[in-house]
Amino acid sequence: MAVSLNLYCNEAPNEIVVSCEAYDDDDDDNESDHCSVDYDDDLLINLFETEVYQMLESKVVSSRFHHNIVTARKDAIQWMLKVHCFYRFRPETAYLSISYMDRFLSARPFPQGKGWPMQLLSVSCLSLAAKMEETAVPFLLDLQIMKPRFLFKPKTVQRMEVLVMQTLNWRLRIITPFDFVYCFIARISSCFNDSHQPNRLCHLFSLASDLIIDICIAAIDSLDYPPSAIAAAVVLWITNLSVDEQNLGHLHNGVNQVINTGMVKKIYKVIEGKRSSLKLMPQSPTCVLEAALLCKEIAKYC
């Protein structure tokens, strides 16, 4: 089925419902199930190799990023994070939804003077990210909560999802900093005898998750940052370690790969420069519980 490349800015008016309906809160817990992953050396090598090809591809895309959409991007991210917190999605879902949106906007011109295209893009990216990461995904109408400016019919969102996937060359499963951060926390904790302190691991992962999302929000050029470098800078920051060859060596010990030290230093400086202005997402009791479950997974790699 052919899909118009201008679908999101030429949608028929009757496809958009301007008035939003009230939604009932769902009190059922939506606990995230995390697969146990064996972070052996072979898997870590594979992550590094896949990251290289991913960065070569995204570098071409990000060079065409349009910087006149900063305000619209900020508003879109704020809405997505509100829905993310409401449904208690995984932090990976938030990262992916922002990444999808940035990759789409960097590859295509954004129509000026219209408010609903960005809202439609936000719903579509959040929906796609949830489908990739969550075990339970709300219906498309149920996903459009937290007072969005526009409400779209499901078939409109589905068509936009196809356009997003086409624009991203159907590459939705991408390497993210979360793929590295679990392993890096485990390895750095082992080096400093923290691997047998579950509360410590839980706290580190919680800080790392928040900081990764913060970087993604604040750094509009985050597409140019290798996921391993983001994860390394975050882990060194939350453990109060400097960026040097020895500390970076702890992260990839036993693996014949080298993390981009220059890029890690750049991201570390971004954290130092913007940390005071960044606002962490509030931790709900469910988020705390999820972090506790995840720290058990991290402990397995120590």
mmCIF file of C-alpha atoms in Angstrom:
data_model
loop_
_atom_site.group_PDB
_atom_site.id
_atom_site.type_symbol
_atom_site.label_atom_id
_atom_site.label_comp_id
_atom_site.label_asym_id
_atom_site.label_seq_id
_atom_site.Cartn_x
_atom_site.Cartn_y
_atom_site.Cartn_z
ATOM 1 C CA MET A 1 0.000 0.000 0.000
ATOM 2 C CA ALA A 2 1.460 3.334 -1.066
ATOM 3 C CA VAL A 3 1.700 5.909 1.685
ATOM 4 C CA SER A 4 1.867 9.630 0.951
ATOM 5 C CA LEU A 5 5.109 11.184 2.163
ATOM 6 C CA ASN A 6 3.137 14.278 3.119
ATOM 7 C CA LEU A 7 0.473 12.424 5.046
ATOM 8 C CA TYR A 8 1.095 14.130 8.379
ATOM 9 C CA CYS A 9 0.603 17.659 7.035
ATOM 10 C CA ASN A 10 -2.222 16.972 4.591
ATOM 11 C CA GLU A 11 -4.574 14.906 6.740
ATOM 12 C CA ALA A 12 -8.275 15.435 6.072
ATOM 13 C CA PRO A 13 -9.940 17.693 8.682
ATOM 14 C CA ASN A 14 -12.532 15.076 9.585
ATOM 15 C CA GLU A 15 -9.720 12.750 10.711
ATOM 16 C CA ILE A 16 -8.958 15.042 13.661
ATOM 17 C CA VAL A 17 -11.212 15.281 16.684
ATOM 18 C CA VAL A 18 -10.438 18.623 18.319
ATOM 19 C CA SER A 19 -12.369 18.043 21.526
ATOM 20 C CA CYS A 20 -10.907 15.517 23.955
ATOM 21 C CA GLU A 21 -13.001 13.097 25.940
ATOM 22 C CA ALA A 22 -12.605 12.297 29.627
ATOM 23 C CA TYR A 23 -10.840 9.095 30.528
ATOM 24 C CA ASP A 24 -11.211 6.914 33.583
ATOM 25 C CA ASP A 25 -8.029 6.170 35.478
ATOM 26 C CA ASP A 26 -6.923 2.583 35.420
ATOM 27 C CA ASP A 27 -5.751 1.544 38.862
ATOM 28 C CA ASP A 28 -4.336 -1.766 37.720
ATOM 29 C CA ASP A 29 -0.594 -1.997 38.054
ATOM 30 C CA ASN A 30 1.330 -2.308 34.823
ATOM 31 C CA GLU A 31 4.538 -3.882 35.982
ATOM 32 C CA SER A 32 7.256 -4.134 33.383
ATOM 33 C CA ASP A 33 8.748 -7.534 32.721
ATOM 34 C CA HIS A 34 12.443 -7.432 31.962
ATOM 35 C CA CYS A 35 14.157 -10.316 30.241
ATOM 36 C CA SER A 36 17.238 -11.624 31.919
ATOM 37 C CA VAL A 37 20.163 -10.915 29.585
ATOM 38 C CA ASP A 38 23.540 -12.552 29.864
ATOM 39 C CA TYR A 39 26.050 -9.735 29.402
ATOM 40 C CA ASP A 40 29.005 -11.894 28.442
ATOM 41 C CA ASP A 41 31.911 -10.553 26.417
ATOM 42 C CA ASP A 42 30.501 -11.795 23.102
ATOM 43 C CA LEU A 43 27.245 -9.900 23.586
ATOM 44 C CA LEU A 44 29.078 -6.734 24.591
ATOM 45 C CA ILE A 45 31.263 -7.008 21.482
ATOM 46 C CA ASN A 46 28.135 -7.414 19.369
ATOM 47 C CA LEU A 47 26.630 -4.277 20.938
ATOM 48 C CA PHE A 48 29.746 -2.258 20.122
ATOM 49 C CA GLU A 49 29.840 -3.523 16.523
ATOM 50 C CA THR A 50 26.140 -2.852 15.948
ATOM 51 C CA GLU A 51 26.531 0.611 17.424
ATOM 52 C CA VAL A 52 29.164 1.497 14.813
ATOM 53 C CA TYR A 53 26.842 0.752 11.901
ATOM 54 C CA GLN A 54 23.991 2.535 13.644
ATOM 55 C CA MET A 55 26.057 5.693 14.138
ATOM 56 C CA LEU A 56 27.205 5.725 10.511
ATOM 57 C CA GLU A 57 23.576 5.668 9.454
ATOM 58 C CA SER A 58 22.285 8.258 11.933
ATOM 59 C CA LYS A 59 25.168 10.667 11.239
ATOM 60 C CA VAL A 60 23.825 11.324 7.760
ATOM 61 C CA VAL A 61 20.348 11.886 9.162
ATOM 62 C CA SER A 62 21.255 14.163 12.051
ATOM 63 C CA SER A 63 23.276 16.483 9.807
ATOM 64 C CA ARG A 64 19.986 17.631 8.299
ATOM 65 C CA PHE A 65 18.311 18.347 11.633
ATOM 66 C CA HIS A 66 16.097 21.426 11.546
ATOM 67 C CA HIS A 67 16.797 23.623 14.588
ATOM 68 C CA ASN A 68 13.683 25.790 14.217
ATOM 69 C CA ILE A 69 11.490 23.266 16.009
ATOM 70 C CA VAL A 70 13.055 23.435 19.470
ATOM 71 C CA THR A 71 9.935 24.772 21.214
ATOM 72 C CA ALA A 72 7.581 22.344 19.480
ATOM 73 C CA ARG A 73 9.935 19.480 20.327
ATOM 74 C CA LYS A 74 10.059 20.505 23.980
ATOM 75 C CA ASP A 75 6.264 20.618 24.253
ATOM 76 C CA ALA A 76 5.938 17.252 22.531
ATOM 77 C CA ILE A 77 8.444 15.626 24.883
ATOM 78 C CA GLN A 78 6.691 17.031 27.940
ATOM 79 C CA TRP A 79 3.412 15.512 26.823
ATOM 80 C CA MET A 80 4.981 12.134 26.017
ATOM 81 C CA LEU A 81 6.654 11.977 29.429
ATOM 82 C CA LYS A 82 3.369 12.754 31.190
ATOM 83 C CA VAL A 83 1.697 9.835 29.415
ATOM 84 C CA HIS A 84 4.793 7.723 30.096
ATOM 85 C CA CYS A 85 4.506 8.366 33.846
ATOM 86 C CA PHE A 86 0.736 7.805 33.851
ATOM 87 C CA TYR A 87 1.075 4.337 32.349
ATOM 88 C CA ARG A 88 4.290 3.588 34.261
ATOM 89 C CA PHE A 89 6.166 2.633 31.122
ATOM 90 C CA ARG A 90 9.777 1.518 31.191
ATOM 91 C CA PRO A 91 12.491 4.206 30.869
ATOM 92 C CA GLU A 92 13.532 2.588 27.584
ATOM 93 C CA THR A 93 10.120 3.484 26.180
ATOM 94 C CA ALA A 94 10.646 7.172 26.934
ATOM 95 C CA TYR A 95 14.081 7.119 25.323
ATOM 96 C CA LEU A 96 12.848 5.352 22.191
ATOM 97 C CA SER A 97 9.846 7.645 21.718
ATOM 98 C CA ILE A 98 12.100 10.727 21.824
ATOM 99 C CA SER A 99 14.680 9.073 19.578
ATOM 100 C CA TYR A 100 12.055 8.128 16.986
ATOM 101 C CA MET A 101 10.760 11.686 16.957
ATOM 102 C CA ASP A 102 14.218 13.236 16.628
ATOM 103 C CA ARG A 103 15.213 10.847 13.844
ATOM 104 C CA PHE A 104 11.993 11.598 11.985
ATOM 105 C CA LEU A 105 12.360 15.371 12.358
ATOM 106 C CA SER A 106 16.001 15.264 11.300
ATOM 107 C CA ALA A 107 15.067 13.445 8.102
ATOM 108 C CA ARG A 108 12.037 15.492 7.058
ATOM 109 C CA PRO A 109 11.087 19.186 6.909
ATOM 110 C CA PHE A 110 8.600 20.170 9.573
ATOM 111 C CA PRO A 111 5.532 22.245 8.555
ATOM 112 C CA GLN A 112 5.454 25.657 10.202
ATOM 113 C CA GLY A 113 2.377 27.354 11.648
ATOM 114 C CA LYS A 114 0.492 24.137 12.403
ATOM 115 C CA GLY A 115 0.056 22.599 15.831
ATOM 116 C CA TRP A 116 -1.478 19.214 15.166
ATOM 117 C CA PRO A 117 1.257 17.546 13.034
ATOM 118 C CA MET A 118 3.637 17.491 16.006
ATOM 119 C CA GLN A 119 0.916 16.099 18.249
ATOM 120 C CA LEU A 120 0.175 13.353 15.732
ATOM 121 C CA LEU A 121 3.890 12.587 15.472
ATOM 122 C CA SER A 122 4.168 12.444 19.277
ATOM 123 C CA VAL A 123 1.310 9.968 19.621
ATOM 124 C CA SER A 124 2.726 7.789 16.855
ATOM 125 C CA CYS A 125 6.277 7.729 18.237
ATOM 126 C CA LEU A 126 5.082 6.967 21.762
ATOM 127 C CA SER A 127 2.828 4.203 20.438
ATOM 128 C CA LEU A 128 5.636 2.625 18.425
ATOM 129 C CA ALA A 129 8.043 2.807 21.371
ATOM 130 C CA ALA A 130 5.483 1.198 23.681
ATOM 131 C CA LYS A 131 4.911 -1.602 21.188
ATOM 132 C CA MET A 132 8.650 -2.244 21.109
ATOM 133 C CA GLU A 133 9.229 -2.226 24.880
ATOM 134 C CA GLU A 134 6.028 -2.801 26.845
ATOM 135 C CA THR A 135 4.171 -6.045 27.509
ATOM 136 C CA ALA A 136 0.842 -4.220 27.735
ATOM 137 C CA VAL A 137 0.126 -1.341 25.353
ATOM 138 C CA PRO A 138 -2.959 0.918 25.721
ATOM 139 C CA PHE A 139 -5.371 1.362 22.836
ATOM 140 C CA LEU A 140 -4.526 4.343 20.638
ATOM 141 C CA LEU A 141 -7.427 6.395 21.973
ATOM 142 C CA ASP A 142 -6.472 5.532 25.557
ATOM 143 C CA LEU A 143 -2.917 6.633 24.829
ATOM 144 C CA GLN A 144 -4.103 10.162 24.010
ATOM 145 C CA ILE A 145 -4.549 11.445 27.555
ATOM 146 C CA MET A 146 -3.090 14.209 29.753
ATOM 147 C CA LYS A 147 -4.976 16.967 27.924
ATOM 148 C CA PRO A 148 -3.548 16.754 24.392
ATOM 149 C CA ARG A 149 -4.421 19.649 22.114
ATOM 150 C CA PHE A 150 -5.866 17.289 19.522
ATOM 151 C CA LEU A 151 -7.360 13.814 19.524
ATOM 152 C CA PHE A 152 -6.828 11.563 16.511
ATOM 153 C CA LYS A 153 -8.753 8.581 15.262
ATOM 154 C CA PRO A 154 -6.871 5.270 15.555
ATOM 155 C CA LYS A 155 -6.633 4.801 11.779
ATOM 156 C CA THR A 156 -4.997 8.233 11.480
ATOM 157 C CA VAL A 157 -2.384 7.338 14.091
ATOM 158 C CA GLN A 158 -1.779 3.969 12.416
ATOM 159 C CA ARG A 159 -1.143 5.635 9.071
ATOM 160 C CA MET A 160 1.258 8.044 10.740
ATOM 161 C CA GLU A 161 3.037 5.109 12.364
ATOM 162 C CA VAL A 162 3.629 3.668 8.897
ATOM 163 C CA LEU A 163 5.076 6.981 7.725
ATOM 164 C CA VAL A 164 7.386 7.131 10.753
ATOM 165 C CA MET A 165 8.577 3.569 10.152
ATOM 166 C CA GLN A 166 9.145 4.290 6.467
ATOM 167 C CA THR A 167 11.144 7.408 7.302
ATOM 168 C CA LEU A 168 13.261 5.440 9.792
ATOM 169 C CA ASN A 169 13.815 2.723 7.179
ATOM 170 C CA TRP A 170 11.887 0.321 9.419
ATOM 171 C CA ARG A 171 14.731 0.333 11.942
ATOM 172 C CA LEU A 172 12.882 0.503 15.239
ATOM 173 C CA ARG A 173 15.067 -1.901 17.194
ATOM 174 C CA ILE A 174 18.097 0.275 17.855
ATOM 175 C CA ILE A 175 20.961 0.148 20.316
ATOM 176 C CA THR A 176 20.341 2.528 23.228
ATOM 177 C CA PRO A 177 22.387 3.562 26.288
ATOM 178 C CA PHE A 178 20.231 1.185 28.331
ATOM 179 C CA ASP A 179 21.757 -1.756 26.438
ATOM 180 C CA PHE A 180 25.134 -0.784 27.908
ATOM 181 C CA VAL A 181 24.264 0.785 31.240
ATOM 182 C CA TYR A 182 23.214 -2.437 33.010
ATOM 183 C CA CYS A 183 26.532 -4.034 32.182
ATOM 184 C CA PHE A 184 28.592 -0.922 32.953
ATOM 185 C CA ILE A 185 26.987 -0.489 36.385
ATOM 186 C CA ALA A 186 27.644 -4.129 37.199
ATOM 187 C CA ARG A 187 31.269 -3.939 36.097
ATOM 188 C CA ILE A 188 32.100 -0.663 37.829
ATOM 189 C CA SER A 189 30.393 -1.916 40.994
ATOM 190 C CA SER A 190 32.467 -5.096 40.946
ATOM 191 C CA CYS A 191 35.667 -3.074 40.708
ATOM 192 C CA PHE A 192 34.765 -1.116 43.835
ATOM 193 C CA ASN A 193 33.223 -3.982 45.826
ATOM 194 C CA ASP A 194 29.665 -2.665 45.488
ATOM 195 C CA SER A 195 28.330 -5.687 43.622
ATOM 196 C CA HIS A 196 26.894 -7.275 46.767
ATOM 197 C CA GLN A 197 24.968 -4.187 47.871
ATOM 198 C CA PRO A 198 21.518 -4.439 46.240
ATOM 199 C CA ASN A 199 20.378 -1.063 47.548
ATOM 200 C CA ARG A 200 23.453 0.565 46.059
ATOM 201 C CA LEU A 201 22.864 -1.047 42.654
ATOM 202 C CA CYS A 202 19.205 -0.069 42.769
ATOM 203 C CA HIS A 203 20.106 3.539 43.499
ATOM 204 C CA LEU A 204 22.704 3.668 40.729
ATOM 205 C CA PHE A 205 20.328 2.290 38.134
ATOM 206 C CA SER A 206 17.609 4.742 39.147
ATOM 207 C CA LEU A 207 20.021 7.670 38.802
ATOM 208 C CA ALA A 208 21.337 6.375 35.491
ATOM 209 C CA SER A 209 17.858 5.945 33.997
ATOM 210 C CA ASP A 210 16.810 9.468 34.916
ATOM 211 C CA LEU A 211 20.035 10.974 33.646
ATOM 212 C CA ILE A 212 19.884 9.165 30.295
ATOM 213 C CA ILE A 213 16.399 10.549 29.671
ATOM 214 C CA ASP A 214 17.536 14.003 30.814
ATOM 215 C CA ILE A 215 20.394 13.976 28.288
ATOM 216 C CA CYS A 216 18.039 12.878 25.535
ATOM 217 C CA ILE A 217 15.690 15.767 26.382
ATOM 218 C CA ALA A 218 18.293 18.493 26.813
ATOM 219 C CA ALA A 219 20.707 17.612 24.011
ATOM 220 C CA ILE A 220 18.939 18.154 20.720
ATOM 221 C CA ASP A 221 21.990 16.676 18.962
ATOM 222 C CA SER A 222 21.923 13.490 21.048
ATOM 223 C CA LEU A 223 21.614 11.461 17.833
ATOM 224 C CA ASP A 224 25.325 12.157 17.332
ATOM 225 C CA TYR A 225 26.247 10.564 20.668
ATOM 226 C CA PRO A 226 27.183 6.857 20.626
ATOM 227 C CA PRO A 227 24.931 4.968 23.083
ATOM 228 C CA SER A 228 27.995 3.398 24.717
ATOM 229 C CA ALA A 229 29.517 6.843 25.294
ATOM 230 C CA ILE A 230 26.280 8.134 26.844
ATOM 231 C CA ALA A 231 26.090 5.106 29.127
ATOM 232 C CA ALA A 232 29.768 5.429 30.083
ATOM 233 C CA ALA A 233 29.489 9.152 30.886
ATOM 234 C CA VAL A 234 26.354 8.561 32.942
ATOM 235 C CA VAL A 235 27.837 5.698 34.948
ATOM 236 C CA LEU A 236 31.060 7.599 35.658
ATOM 237 C CA TRP A 237 29.057 10.669 36.685
ATOM 238 C CA ILE A 238 26.748 8.876 39.115
ATOM 239 C CA THR A 239 29.707 7.031 40.672
ATOM 240 C CA ASN A 240 31.735 10.269 41.006
ATOM 241 C CA LEU A 241 34.535 8.980 38.800
ATOM 242 C CA SER A 242 36.522 11.050 36.337
ATOM 243 C CA VAL A 243 36.755 10.277 32.637
ATOM 244 C CA ASP A 244 40.118 8.609 32.166
ATOM 245 C CA GLU A 245 41.477 5.504 30.505
ATOM 246 C CA GLN A 246 41.596 3.504 33.740
ATOM 247 C CA ASN A 247 37.960 4.105 34.676
ATOM 248 C CA LEU A 248 36.778 3.533 31.123
ATOM 249 C CA GLY A 249 38.797 0.335 31.118
ATOM 250 C CA HIS A 250 36.723 -0.951 34.023
ATOM 251 C CA LEU A 251 33.607 -0.656 31.847
ATOM 252 C CA HIS A 252 34.835 -2.798 28.964
ATOM 253 C CA ASN A 253 37.342 -4.957 30.822
ATOM 254 C CA GLY A 254 38.008 -8.179 28.926
ATOM 255 C CA VAL A 255 36.505 -6.871 25.689
ATOM 256 C CA ASN A 256 38.757 -5.789 22.844
ATOM 257 C CA GLN A 257 36.761 -2.608 22.264
ATOM 258 C CA VAL A 258 37.535 1.001 23.091
ATOM 259 C CA ILE A 259 34.873 3.478 24.149
ATOM 260 C CA ASN A 260 35.195 6.850 22.447
ATOM 261 C CA THR A 261 36.961 8.775 25.221
ATOM 262 C CA GLY A 262 36.568 12.133 23.514
ATOM 263 C CA MET A 263 32.842 11.673 23.128
ATOM 264 C CA VAL A 264 32.487 10.491 26.742
ATOM 265 C CA LYS A 265 34.244 13.655 27.913
ATOM 266 C CA LYS A 266 31.939 15.775 25.756
ATOM 267 C CA ILE A 267 28.821 14.152 27.204
ATOM 268 C CA TYR A 268 30.281 14.388 30.715
ATOM 269 C CA LYS A 269 30.687 18.143 30.216
ATOM 270 C CA VAL A 270 27.114 18.364 28.942
ATOM 271 C CA ILE A 271 25.971 16.728 32.177
ATOM 272 C CA GLU A 272 28.116 19.082 34.255
ATOM 273 C CA GLY A 273 26.874 22.136 32.396
ATOM 274 C CA LYS A 274 23.178 21.293 32.320
ATOM 275 C CA ARG A 275 22.694 19.113 35.384
ATOM 276 C CA SER A 276 21.529 22.015 37.554
ATOM 277 C CA SER A 277 18.835 22.983 35.039
ATOM 278 C CA LEU A 278 17.650 19.460 34.316
ATOM 279 C CA LYS A 279 14.629 18.169 36.178
ATOM 280 C CA LEU A 280 14.487 14.469 36.929
ATOM 281 C CA MET A 281 11.246 12.635 36.331
ATOM 282 C CA PRO A 282 9.462 12.105 39.672
ATOM 283 C CA GLN A 283 9.813 8.631 41.107
ATOM 284 C CA SER A 284 6.534 6.900 41.765
ATOM 285 C CA PRO A 285 6.309 3.900 44.112
ATOM 286 C CA THR A 286 6.004 1.717 41.025
ATOM 287 C CA CYS A 287 9.222 3.157 39.580
ATOM 288 C CA VAL A 288 10.999 2.378 42.824
ATOM 289 C CA LEU A 289 9.690 -1.174 42.721
ATOM 290 C CA GLU A 290 10.767 -1.550 39.111
ATOM 291 C CA ALA A 291 14.253 -0.309 39.959
ATOM 292 C CA ALA A 292 14.431 -2.851 42.769
ATOM 293 C CA LEU A 293 13.557 -5.631 40.340
ATOM 294 C CA LEU A 294 16.117 -4.386 37.850
ATOM 295 C CA CYS A 295 18.894 -4.231 40.413
ATOM 296 C CA LYS A 296 18.422 -7.970 40.910
ATOM 297 C CA GLU A 297 19.106 -8.395 37.201
ATOM 298 C CA ILE A 298 22.176 -6.166 37.455
ATOM 299 C CA ALA A 299 23.464 -8.227 40.386
ATOM 300 C CA LYS A 300 23.540 -11.303 38.166
ATOM 301 C CA TYR A 301 26.243 -9.714 36.006
ATOM 302 C CA CYS A 302 28.579 -8.863 38.867
#
